[in-house]
Structure formats: C-alpha cells, structure tokens
Tab-separated table of C-alpha atoms in Angstrom:
chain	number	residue	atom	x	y	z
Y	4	UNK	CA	77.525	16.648	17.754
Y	5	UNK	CA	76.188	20.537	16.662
Y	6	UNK	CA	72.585	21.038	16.471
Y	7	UNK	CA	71.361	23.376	13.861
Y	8	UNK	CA	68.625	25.725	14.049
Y	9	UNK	CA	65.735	24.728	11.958
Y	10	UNK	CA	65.609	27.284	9.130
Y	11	UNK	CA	62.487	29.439	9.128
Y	12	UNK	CA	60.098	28.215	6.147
Y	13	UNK	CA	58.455	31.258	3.810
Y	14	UNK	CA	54.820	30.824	3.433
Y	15	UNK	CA	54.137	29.605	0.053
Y	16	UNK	CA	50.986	31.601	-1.483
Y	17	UNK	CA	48.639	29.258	-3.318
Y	18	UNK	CA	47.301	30.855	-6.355
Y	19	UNK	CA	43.445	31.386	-6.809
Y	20	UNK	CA	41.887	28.080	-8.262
Y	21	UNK	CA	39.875	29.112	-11.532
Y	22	UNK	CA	36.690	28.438	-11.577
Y	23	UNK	CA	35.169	25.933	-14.559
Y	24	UNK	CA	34.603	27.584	-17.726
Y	25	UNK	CA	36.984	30.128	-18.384
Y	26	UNK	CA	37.748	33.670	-17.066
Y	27	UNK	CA	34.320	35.361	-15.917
Y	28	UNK	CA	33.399	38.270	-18.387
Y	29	UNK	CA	30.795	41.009	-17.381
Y	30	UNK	CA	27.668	40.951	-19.554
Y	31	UNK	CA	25.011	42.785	-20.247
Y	32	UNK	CA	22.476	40.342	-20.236
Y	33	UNK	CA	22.695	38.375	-16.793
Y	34	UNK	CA	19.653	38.572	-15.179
Y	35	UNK	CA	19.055	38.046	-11.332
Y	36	UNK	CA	16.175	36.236	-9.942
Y	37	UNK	CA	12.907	38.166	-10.506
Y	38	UNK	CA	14.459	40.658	-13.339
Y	39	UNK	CA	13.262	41.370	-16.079
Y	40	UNK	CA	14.841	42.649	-19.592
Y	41	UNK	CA	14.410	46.281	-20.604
Y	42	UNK	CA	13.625	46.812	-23.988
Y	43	UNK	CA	15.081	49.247	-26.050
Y	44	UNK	CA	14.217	52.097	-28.274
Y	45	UNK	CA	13.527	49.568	-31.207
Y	46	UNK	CA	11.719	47.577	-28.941
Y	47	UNK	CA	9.469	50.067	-28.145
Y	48	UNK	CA	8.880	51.446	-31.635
Y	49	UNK	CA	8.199	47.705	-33.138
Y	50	UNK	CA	5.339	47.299	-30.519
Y	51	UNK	CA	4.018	50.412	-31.421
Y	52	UNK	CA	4.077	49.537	-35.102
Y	53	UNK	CA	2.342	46.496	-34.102
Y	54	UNK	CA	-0.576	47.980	-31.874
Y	55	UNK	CA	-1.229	50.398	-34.408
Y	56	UNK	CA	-1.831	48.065	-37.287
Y	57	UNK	CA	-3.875	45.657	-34.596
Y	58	UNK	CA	-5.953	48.517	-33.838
Y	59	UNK	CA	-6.213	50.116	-37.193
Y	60	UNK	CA	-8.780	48.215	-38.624
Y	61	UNK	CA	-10.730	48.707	-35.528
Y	62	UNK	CA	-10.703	52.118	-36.191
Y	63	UNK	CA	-11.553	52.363	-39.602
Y	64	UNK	CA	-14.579	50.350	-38.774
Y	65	UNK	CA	-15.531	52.560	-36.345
Y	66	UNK	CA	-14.725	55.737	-38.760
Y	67	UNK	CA	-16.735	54.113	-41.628
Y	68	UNK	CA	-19.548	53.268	-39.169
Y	69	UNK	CA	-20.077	56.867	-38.290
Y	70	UNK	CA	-20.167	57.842	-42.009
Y	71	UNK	CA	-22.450	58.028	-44.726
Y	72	UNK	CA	-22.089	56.075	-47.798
Y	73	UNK	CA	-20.809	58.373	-49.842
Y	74	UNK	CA	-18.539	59.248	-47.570
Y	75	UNK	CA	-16.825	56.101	-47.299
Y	76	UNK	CA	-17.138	55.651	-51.063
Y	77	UNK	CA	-15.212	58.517	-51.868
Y	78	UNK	CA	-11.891	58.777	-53.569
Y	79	UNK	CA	-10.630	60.428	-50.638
Y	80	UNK	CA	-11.834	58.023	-47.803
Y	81	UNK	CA	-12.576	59.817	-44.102
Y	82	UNK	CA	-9.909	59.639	-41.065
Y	83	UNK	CA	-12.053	60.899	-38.557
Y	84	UNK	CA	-15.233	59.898	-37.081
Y	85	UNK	CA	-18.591	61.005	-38.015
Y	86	UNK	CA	-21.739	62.211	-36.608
Y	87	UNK	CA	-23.925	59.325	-37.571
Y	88	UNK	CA	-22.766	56.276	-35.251
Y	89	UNK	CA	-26.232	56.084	-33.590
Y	90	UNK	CA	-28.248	56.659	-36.886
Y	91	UNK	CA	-26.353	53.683	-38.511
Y	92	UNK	CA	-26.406	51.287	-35.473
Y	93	UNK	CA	-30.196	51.638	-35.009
Y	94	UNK	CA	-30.774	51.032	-38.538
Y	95	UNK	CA	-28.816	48.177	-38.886
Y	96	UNK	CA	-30.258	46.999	-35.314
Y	97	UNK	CA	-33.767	46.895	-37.121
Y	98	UNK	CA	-32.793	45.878	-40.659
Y	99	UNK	CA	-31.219	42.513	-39.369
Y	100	UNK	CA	-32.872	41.821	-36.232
Y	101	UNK	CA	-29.663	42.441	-34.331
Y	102	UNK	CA	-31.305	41.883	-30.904
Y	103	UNK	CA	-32.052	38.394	-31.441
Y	104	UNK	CA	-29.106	37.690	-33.125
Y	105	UNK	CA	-26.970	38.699	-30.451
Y	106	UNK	CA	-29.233	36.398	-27.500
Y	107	UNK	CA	-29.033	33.658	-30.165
Y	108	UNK	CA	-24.849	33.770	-30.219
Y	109	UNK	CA	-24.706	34.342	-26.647
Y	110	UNK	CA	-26.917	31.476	-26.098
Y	111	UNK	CA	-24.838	29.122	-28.777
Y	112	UNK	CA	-20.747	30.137	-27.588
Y	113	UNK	CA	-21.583	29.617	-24.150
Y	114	UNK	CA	-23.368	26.805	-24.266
Y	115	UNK	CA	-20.366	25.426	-26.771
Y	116	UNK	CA	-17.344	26.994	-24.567
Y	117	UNK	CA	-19.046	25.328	-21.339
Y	118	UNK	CA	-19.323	21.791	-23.004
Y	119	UNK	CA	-15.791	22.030	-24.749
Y	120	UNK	CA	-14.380	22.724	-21.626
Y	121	UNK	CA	-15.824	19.747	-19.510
Y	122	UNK	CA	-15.797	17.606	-21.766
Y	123	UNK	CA	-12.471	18.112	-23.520
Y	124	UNK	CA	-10.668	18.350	-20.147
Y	125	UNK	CA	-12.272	14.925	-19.102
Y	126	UNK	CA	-10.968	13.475	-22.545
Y	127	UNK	CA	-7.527	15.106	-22.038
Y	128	UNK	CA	-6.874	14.087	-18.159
Y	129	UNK	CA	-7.916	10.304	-19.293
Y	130	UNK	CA	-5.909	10.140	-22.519
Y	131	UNK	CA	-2.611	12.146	-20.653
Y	132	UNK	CA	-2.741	10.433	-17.050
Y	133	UNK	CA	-4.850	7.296	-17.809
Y	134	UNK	CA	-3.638	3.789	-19.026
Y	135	UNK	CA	-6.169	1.379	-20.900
Y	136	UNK	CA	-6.295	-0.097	-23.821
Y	137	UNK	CA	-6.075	0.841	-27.639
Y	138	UNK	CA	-4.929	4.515	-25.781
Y	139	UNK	CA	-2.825	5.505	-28.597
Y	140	UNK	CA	-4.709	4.609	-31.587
Y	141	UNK	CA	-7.536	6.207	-29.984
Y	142	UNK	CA	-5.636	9.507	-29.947
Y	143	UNK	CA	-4.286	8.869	-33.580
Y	144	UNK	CA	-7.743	8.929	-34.262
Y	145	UNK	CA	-8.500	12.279	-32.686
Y	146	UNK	CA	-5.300	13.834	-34.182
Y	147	UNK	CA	-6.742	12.097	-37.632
Y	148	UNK	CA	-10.175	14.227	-37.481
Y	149	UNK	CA	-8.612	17.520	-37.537
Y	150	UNK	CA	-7.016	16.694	-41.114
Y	151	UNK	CA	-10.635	16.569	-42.422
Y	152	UNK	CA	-12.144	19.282	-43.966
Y	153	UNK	CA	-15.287	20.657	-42.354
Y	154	UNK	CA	-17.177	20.905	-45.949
Y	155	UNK	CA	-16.952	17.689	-46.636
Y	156	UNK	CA	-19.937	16.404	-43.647
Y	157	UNK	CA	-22.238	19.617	-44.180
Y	158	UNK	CA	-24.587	16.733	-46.384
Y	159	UNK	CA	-24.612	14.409	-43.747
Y	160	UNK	CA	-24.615	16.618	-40.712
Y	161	UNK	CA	-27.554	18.853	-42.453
Y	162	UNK	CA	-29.217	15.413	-43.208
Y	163	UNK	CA	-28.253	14.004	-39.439
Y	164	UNK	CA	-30.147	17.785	-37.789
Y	165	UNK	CA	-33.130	17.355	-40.212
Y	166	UNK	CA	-33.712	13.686	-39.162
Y	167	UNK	CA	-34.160	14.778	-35.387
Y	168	UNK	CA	-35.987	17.802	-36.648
Y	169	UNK	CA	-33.713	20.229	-35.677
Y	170	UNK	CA	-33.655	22.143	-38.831
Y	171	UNK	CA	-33.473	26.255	-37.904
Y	172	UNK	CA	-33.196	25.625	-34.546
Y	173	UNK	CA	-30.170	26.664	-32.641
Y	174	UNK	CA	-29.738	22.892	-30.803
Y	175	UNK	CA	-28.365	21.788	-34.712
Y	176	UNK	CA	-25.686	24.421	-34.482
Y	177	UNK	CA	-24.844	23.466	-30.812
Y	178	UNK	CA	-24.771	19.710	-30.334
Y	179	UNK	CA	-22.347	18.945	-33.664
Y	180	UNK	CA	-19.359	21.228	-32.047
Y	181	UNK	CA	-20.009	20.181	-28.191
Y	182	UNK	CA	-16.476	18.666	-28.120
Y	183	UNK	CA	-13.488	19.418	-30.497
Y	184	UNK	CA	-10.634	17.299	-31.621
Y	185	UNK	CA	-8.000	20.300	-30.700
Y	186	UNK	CA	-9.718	20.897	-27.483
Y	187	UNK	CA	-8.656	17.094	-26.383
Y	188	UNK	CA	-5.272	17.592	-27.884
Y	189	UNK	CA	-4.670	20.615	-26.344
Y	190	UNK	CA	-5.621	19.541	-22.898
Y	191	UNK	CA	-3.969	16.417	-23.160
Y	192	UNK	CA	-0.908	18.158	-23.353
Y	193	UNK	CA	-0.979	20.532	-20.957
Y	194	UNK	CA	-1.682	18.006	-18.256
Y	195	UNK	CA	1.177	15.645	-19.585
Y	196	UNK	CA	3.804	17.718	-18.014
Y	197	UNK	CA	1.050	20.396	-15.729
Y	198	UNK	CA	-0.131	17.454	-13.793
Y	199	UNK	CA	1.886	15.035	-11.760
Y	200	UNK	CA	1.696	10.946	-11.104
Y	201	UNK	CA	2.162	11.720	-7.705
Y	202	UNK	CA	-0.870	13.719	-6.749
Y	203	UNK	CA	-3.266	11.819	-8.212
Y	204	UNK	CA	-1.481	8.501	-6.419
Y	205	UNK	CA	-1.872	10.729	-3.244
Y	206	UNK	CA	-5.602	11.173	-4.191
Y	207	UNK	CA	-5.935	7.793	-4.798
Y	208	UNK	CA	-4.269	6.764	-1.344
Y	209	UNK	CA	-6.630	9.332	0.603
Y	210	UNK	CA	-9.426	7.279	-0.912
Y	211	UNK	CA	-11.090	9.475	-3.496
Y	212	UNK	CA	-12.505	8.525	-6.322
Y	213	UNK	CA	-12.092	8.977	-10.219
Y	214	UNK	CA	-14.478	12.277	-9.853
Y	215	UNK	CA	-13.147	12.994	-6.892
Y	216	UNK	CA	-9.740	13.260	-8.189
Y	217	UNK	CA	-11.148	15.450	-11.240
Y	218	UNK	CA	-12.741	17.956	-9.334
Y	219	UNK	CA	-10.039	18.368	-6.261
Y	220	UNK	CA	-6.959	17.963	-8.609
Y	221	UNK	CA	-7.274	18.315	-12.023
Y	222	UNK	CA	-9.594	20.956	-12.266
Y	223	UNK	CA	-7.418	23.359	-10.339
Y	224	UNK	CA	-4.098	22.180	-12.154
Y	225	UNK	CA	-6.120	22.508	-15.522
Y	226	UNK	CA	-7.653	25.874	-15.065
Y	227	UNK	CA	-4.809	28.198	-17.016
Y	228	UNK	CA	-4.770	26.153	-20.338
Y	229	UNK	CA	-9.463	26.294	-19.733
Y	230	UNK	CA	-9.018	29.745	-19.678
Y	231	UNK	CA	-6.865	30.060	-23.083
Y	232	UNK	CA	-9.347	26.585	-24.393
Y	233	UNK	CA	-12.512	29.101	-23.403
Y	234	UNK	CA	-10.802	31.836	-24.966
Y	235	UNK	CA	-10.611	30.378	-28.467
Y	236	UNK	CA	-13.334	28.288	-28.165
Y	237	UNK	CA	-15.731	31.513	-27.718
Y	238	UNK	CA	-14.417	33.317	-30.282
Y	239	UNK	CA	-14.481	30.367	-32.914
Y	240	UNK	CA	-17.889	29.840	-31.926
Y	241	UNK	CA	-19.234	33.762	-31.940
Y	242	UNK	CA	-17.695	34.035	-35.727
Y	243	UNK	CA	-18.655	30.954	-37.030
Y	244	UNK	CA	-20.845	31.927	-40.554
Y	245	UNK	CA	-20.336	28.939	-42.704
Y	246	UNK	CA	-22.346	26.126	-40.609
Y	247	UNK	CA	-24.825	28.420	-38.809
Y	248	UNK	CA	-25.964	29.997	-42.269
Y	249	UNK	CA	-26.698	26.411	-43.666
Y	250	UNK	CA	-28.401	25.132	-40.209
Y	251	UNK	CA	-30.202	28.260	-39.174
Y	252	UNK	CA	-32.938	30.700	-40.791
Y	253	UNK	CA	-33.183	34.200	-41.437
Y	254	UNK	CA	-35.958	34.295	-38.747
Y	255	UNK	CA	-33.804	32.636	-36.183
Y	256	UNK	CA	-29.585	33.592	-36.716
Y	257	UNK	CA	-27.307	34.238	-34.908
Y	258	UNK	CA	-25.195	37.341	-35.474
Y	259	UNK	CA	-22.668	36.443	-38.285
Y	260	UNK	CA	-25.821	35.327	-40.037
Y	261	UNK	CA	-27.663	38.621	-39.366
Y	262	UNK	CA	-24.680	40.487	-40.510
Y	263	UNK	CA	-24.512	38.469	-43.654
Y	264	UNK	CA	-28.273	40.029	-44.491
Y	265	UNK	CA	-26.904	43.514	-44.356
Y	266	UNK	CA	-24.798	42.751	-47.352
Y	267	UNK	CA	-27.268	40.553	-49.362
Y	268	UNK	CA	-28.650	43.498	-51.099
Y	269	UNK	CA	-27.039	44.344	-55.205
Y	270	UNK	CA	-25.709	47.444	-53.529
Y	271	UNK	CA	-25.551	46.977	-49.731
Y	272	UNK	CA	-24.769	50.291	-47.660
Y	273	UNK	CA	-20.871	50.022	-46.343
Y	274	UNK	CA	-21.757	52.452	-43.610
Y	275	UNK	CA	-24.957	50.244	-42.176
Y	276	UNK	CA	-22.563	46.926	-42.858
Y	277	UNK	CA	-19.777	48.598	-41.077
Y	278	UNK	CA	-22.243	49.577	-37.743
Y	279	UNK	CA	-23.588	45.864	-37.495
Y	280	UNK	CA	-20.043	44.578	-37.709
Y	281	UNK	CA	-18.728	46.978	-35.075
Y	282	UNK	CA	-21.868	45.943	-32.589
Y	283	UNK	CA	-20.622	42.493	-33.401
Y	284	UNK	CA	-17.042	42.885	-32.483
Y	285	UNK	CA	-17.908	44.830	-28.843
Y	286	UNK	CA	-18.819	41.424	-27.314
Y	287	UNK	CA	-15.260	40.048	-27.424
Y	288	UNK	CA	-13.724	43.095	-26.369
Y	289	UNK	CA	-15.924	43.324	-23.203
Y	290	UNK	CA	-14.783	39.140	-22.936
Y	291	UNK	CA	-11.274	40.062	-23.673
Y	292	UNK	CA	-11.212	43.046	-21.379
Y	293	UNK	CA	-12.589	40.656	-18.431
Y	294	UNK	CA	-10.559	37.927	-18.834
Y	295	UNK	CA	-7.230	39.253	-20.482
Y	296	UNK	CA	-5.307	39.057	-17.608
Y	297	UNK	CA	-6.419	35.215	-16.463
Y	298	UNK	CA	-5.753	34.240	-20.589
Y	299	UNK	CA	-2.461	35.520	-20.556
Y	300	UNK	CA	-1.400	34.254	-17.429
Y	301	UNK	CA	-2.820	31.000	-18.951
Y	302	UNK	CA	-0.993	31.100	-21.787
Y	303	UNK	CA	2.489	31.953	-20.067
Y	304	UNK	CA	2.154	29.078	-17.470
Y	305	UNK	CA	1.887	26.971	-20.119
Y	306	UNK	CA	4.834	28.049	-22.347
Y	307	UNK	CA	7.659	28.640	-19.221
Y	308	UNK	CA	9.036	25.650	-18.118
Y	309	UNK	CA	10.930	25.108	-14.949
C-alpha cells in the first residue's frame, strides 16, 4: 500500500465583513463627543442682522431721549445721541413721580415672581408626580383658564378689590396674579420627564416627608425651568399697564402707570416720554445681565433631551 503526502492547503483569505448600513462615507457634519458646529459666514451675518434690529430700538430710544422735541420731530430724525439725557430724565423723574413708581414695581414683580414660583412649582410637582383623584380634570381646568380673556373679570375683580377695600393700593394688583395657570403648566411639565419616580420613592424609603421631599428633591431638580418661570414672570409683571391702571391711582402707580401720565397731555413731549421709558427698561437689563447665564442654561436643560 503507498502512502501519499498530504498536500499542503493555501490559506483561504476571508474577506472583510461589511458593517450594517452600507459603505461608510466621510461627512462633514459628524460631530464627536463635546463638539460643537461652526457656523459659517451666513451664519454669522444673520445673527448680526438679528442683534442689530434687537438692539435698534434700544437705541433710538436712547437717541430720542437725549433730544429735544423738535429734534425728534423733524423730517430728518437724529442718529446720534444728544446732549440732553440728564435734562430729560430729571424732568420726567419729577413730572411722573418716577421714584415711587419704580419702589412700587419693584415691590409688586417680586412679590408676584416669589409667589408664582412657590406656589406654581408646588401645583406642578403634585399634578406631574402625584396620583389622587379628579387629577386630570383638574388640570383640564387649569389649561381651560388660559383660553379666557383677561378683560372679561376686570368688573368683578375691580368689584372683588373694592369689597376688601383694597382700591389704589398695591395688595389689589398683587394678590389676583399670585399664581398663574401657565406657571402650573409649565412646571408640570418640566418635572414630568426632569424628575424621576425613583428619587422621590428613595425619599420616601429614607423616611422624609411630603415637604421634605419638596425641599431636598424637587426644588433642586426644578430650579432651571424657576429660573426661565422667574424670568417671564418678572417681566410680565414689571410691564403690566392694563390692570394696574384700573386698580391703582395716579398718587400711588407703579411705573407703566407713571409712564402712561407722560403721554396724557394733547401734545405730550416725545423726548420726556422717550427718557421715562428708557429709565423703565434699565431694570430688566440689570435683571437680564445678572441672571442671563442661569436663564439660558435653564432654558437649554429643558429643551436637550438625552
């Protein structure tokens, strides 16, 4: 019997297995972890187009403030500032009792941004996180109120402040907007998907309480979308005109309503109007300037997901 040699086997190369979905192309806009996308030369010429037409009325408030009347009367209207800033904001200052106008607001947006956020948050933990009965009709209900028009309970609000004898008095302008319907809305859903079952179950097992659980959890998990709620909530309440001319007196406004005696007159001076409203508008900037950072950051934790 022969015996054959075993005949030497070639290696068979396996080809490269390719991977799910196709051929890999290069693109230009994968992004790495922590990158960012680099705008353009559009990019950059649309946000300039945009700040300058945010800021633009700004300016020309400032430029008209700064002016006489004439001046910003003419056909040919000024694009520069003026000499008379000072002259204008101290007669304004003393034509509509600016000073107290300014306390009075200050006293009536904090005192409405400080209960909207409490109590609103409270309302929007229980109706997001908390099970009980008639729950959803409840919040129908809430939803409901913001299709109403404000206008249309003026007669029975202005009759409700003048039965507790709160007529001109800055507690009627403060205690009918201590909560808002959006407010609870808005908090409600944040804390739908900001807040987990879990750590309040962990609260729970540790033994805390309902208040307990407010304060040590929610609180901290709510505090972006309070900063954006504050946000608005302040700067509704600072320009608010309609309600606090009806409930207030010209002896005891606030500032909208101080500003809307500068242009009571048949021919009110543009350039004095122009001062109050530009004394009216530094408040926010200073609140903006402050807090900018914490509001945006706010707002962008609540629109990323994931």
């Amino acid at each position: 019997m022969t015996l054959t040699s075993p005949t030497p086997t070639t290696p068979v190369k396996l080809a490269p297995t390719p991977k799910s979905g196709g051929p890999s192309r290069p693109s230009r806009f994968r992004m790495g972890a922590g990158q960012q996308l680099k705008g353009g030369p559009f990019a950059y010429v649309a946000l300039a187009a945009v700040g300058f037409g945010s800021l633009l009325p700004l300016y020309w408030t400032l430029v008209a403030a700064s002016r006489t009347q004439d001046e910003v009367l003419a056909s040919t209207p000024p694009f520069l500032p003026g000499g008379k800033l000072i002259e204008n904001v101290q007669t304004a200052w003393e034509q509509a009792n600016l000073g107290k106008a300014i306390v009075n607001s200050v006293i009536v947006s904090s005192s409405i941004t400080l209960a909207t956020l409490f109590f609103c948050t409270l309302a929007g933990y229980a109706f997001a996180k908390m099970r009980f009965r008639g729950r959803g009709w409840l919040m129908t209900a809430v939803i409901a109120t913001l299709t109403i028009p404000p206008q249309l309970s003026v007669v029975p609000l202005f009759m409700m402040m003048s039965g507790l004898g709160w007529g001109g008095q800055l507690e009627s302008v403060i205690f009918p907007t201590l909560v808002s319907a959006f407010g609870v809305f808005f908090m409600r859903q944040y804390l739908i998907e900001a807040l987990p079952y879990e750590l309040i179950e962990a609260a729970k097992i540790d033994g805390a309480n309902n208040f307990r659980i407010v304060r040590s959890v929610v609180l901290p998990v709510a505090r972006p979308a309070m900063m954006v709620l504050g946000m608005l909530t302040f700067v509704q309440a600072w320009n608010d005109f309609f309600w606090p001319y009806l409930a207030l007196n010209q002896q005891n406004p606030t500032l909208q309503v101080a500003l809307g005696q500068l242009s009571a007159s048949y021919t009110p001076d543009q350039s004095i109007v122009m001062a109050g409203a530009l004394i009216s508008t530094l408040p926010l900037l200073v609140v903006f300037v402050l807090f900018g950072k914490r509001i945006v950051g706010g707002i962008m934790s609540g629109a990323v997901k994931g």
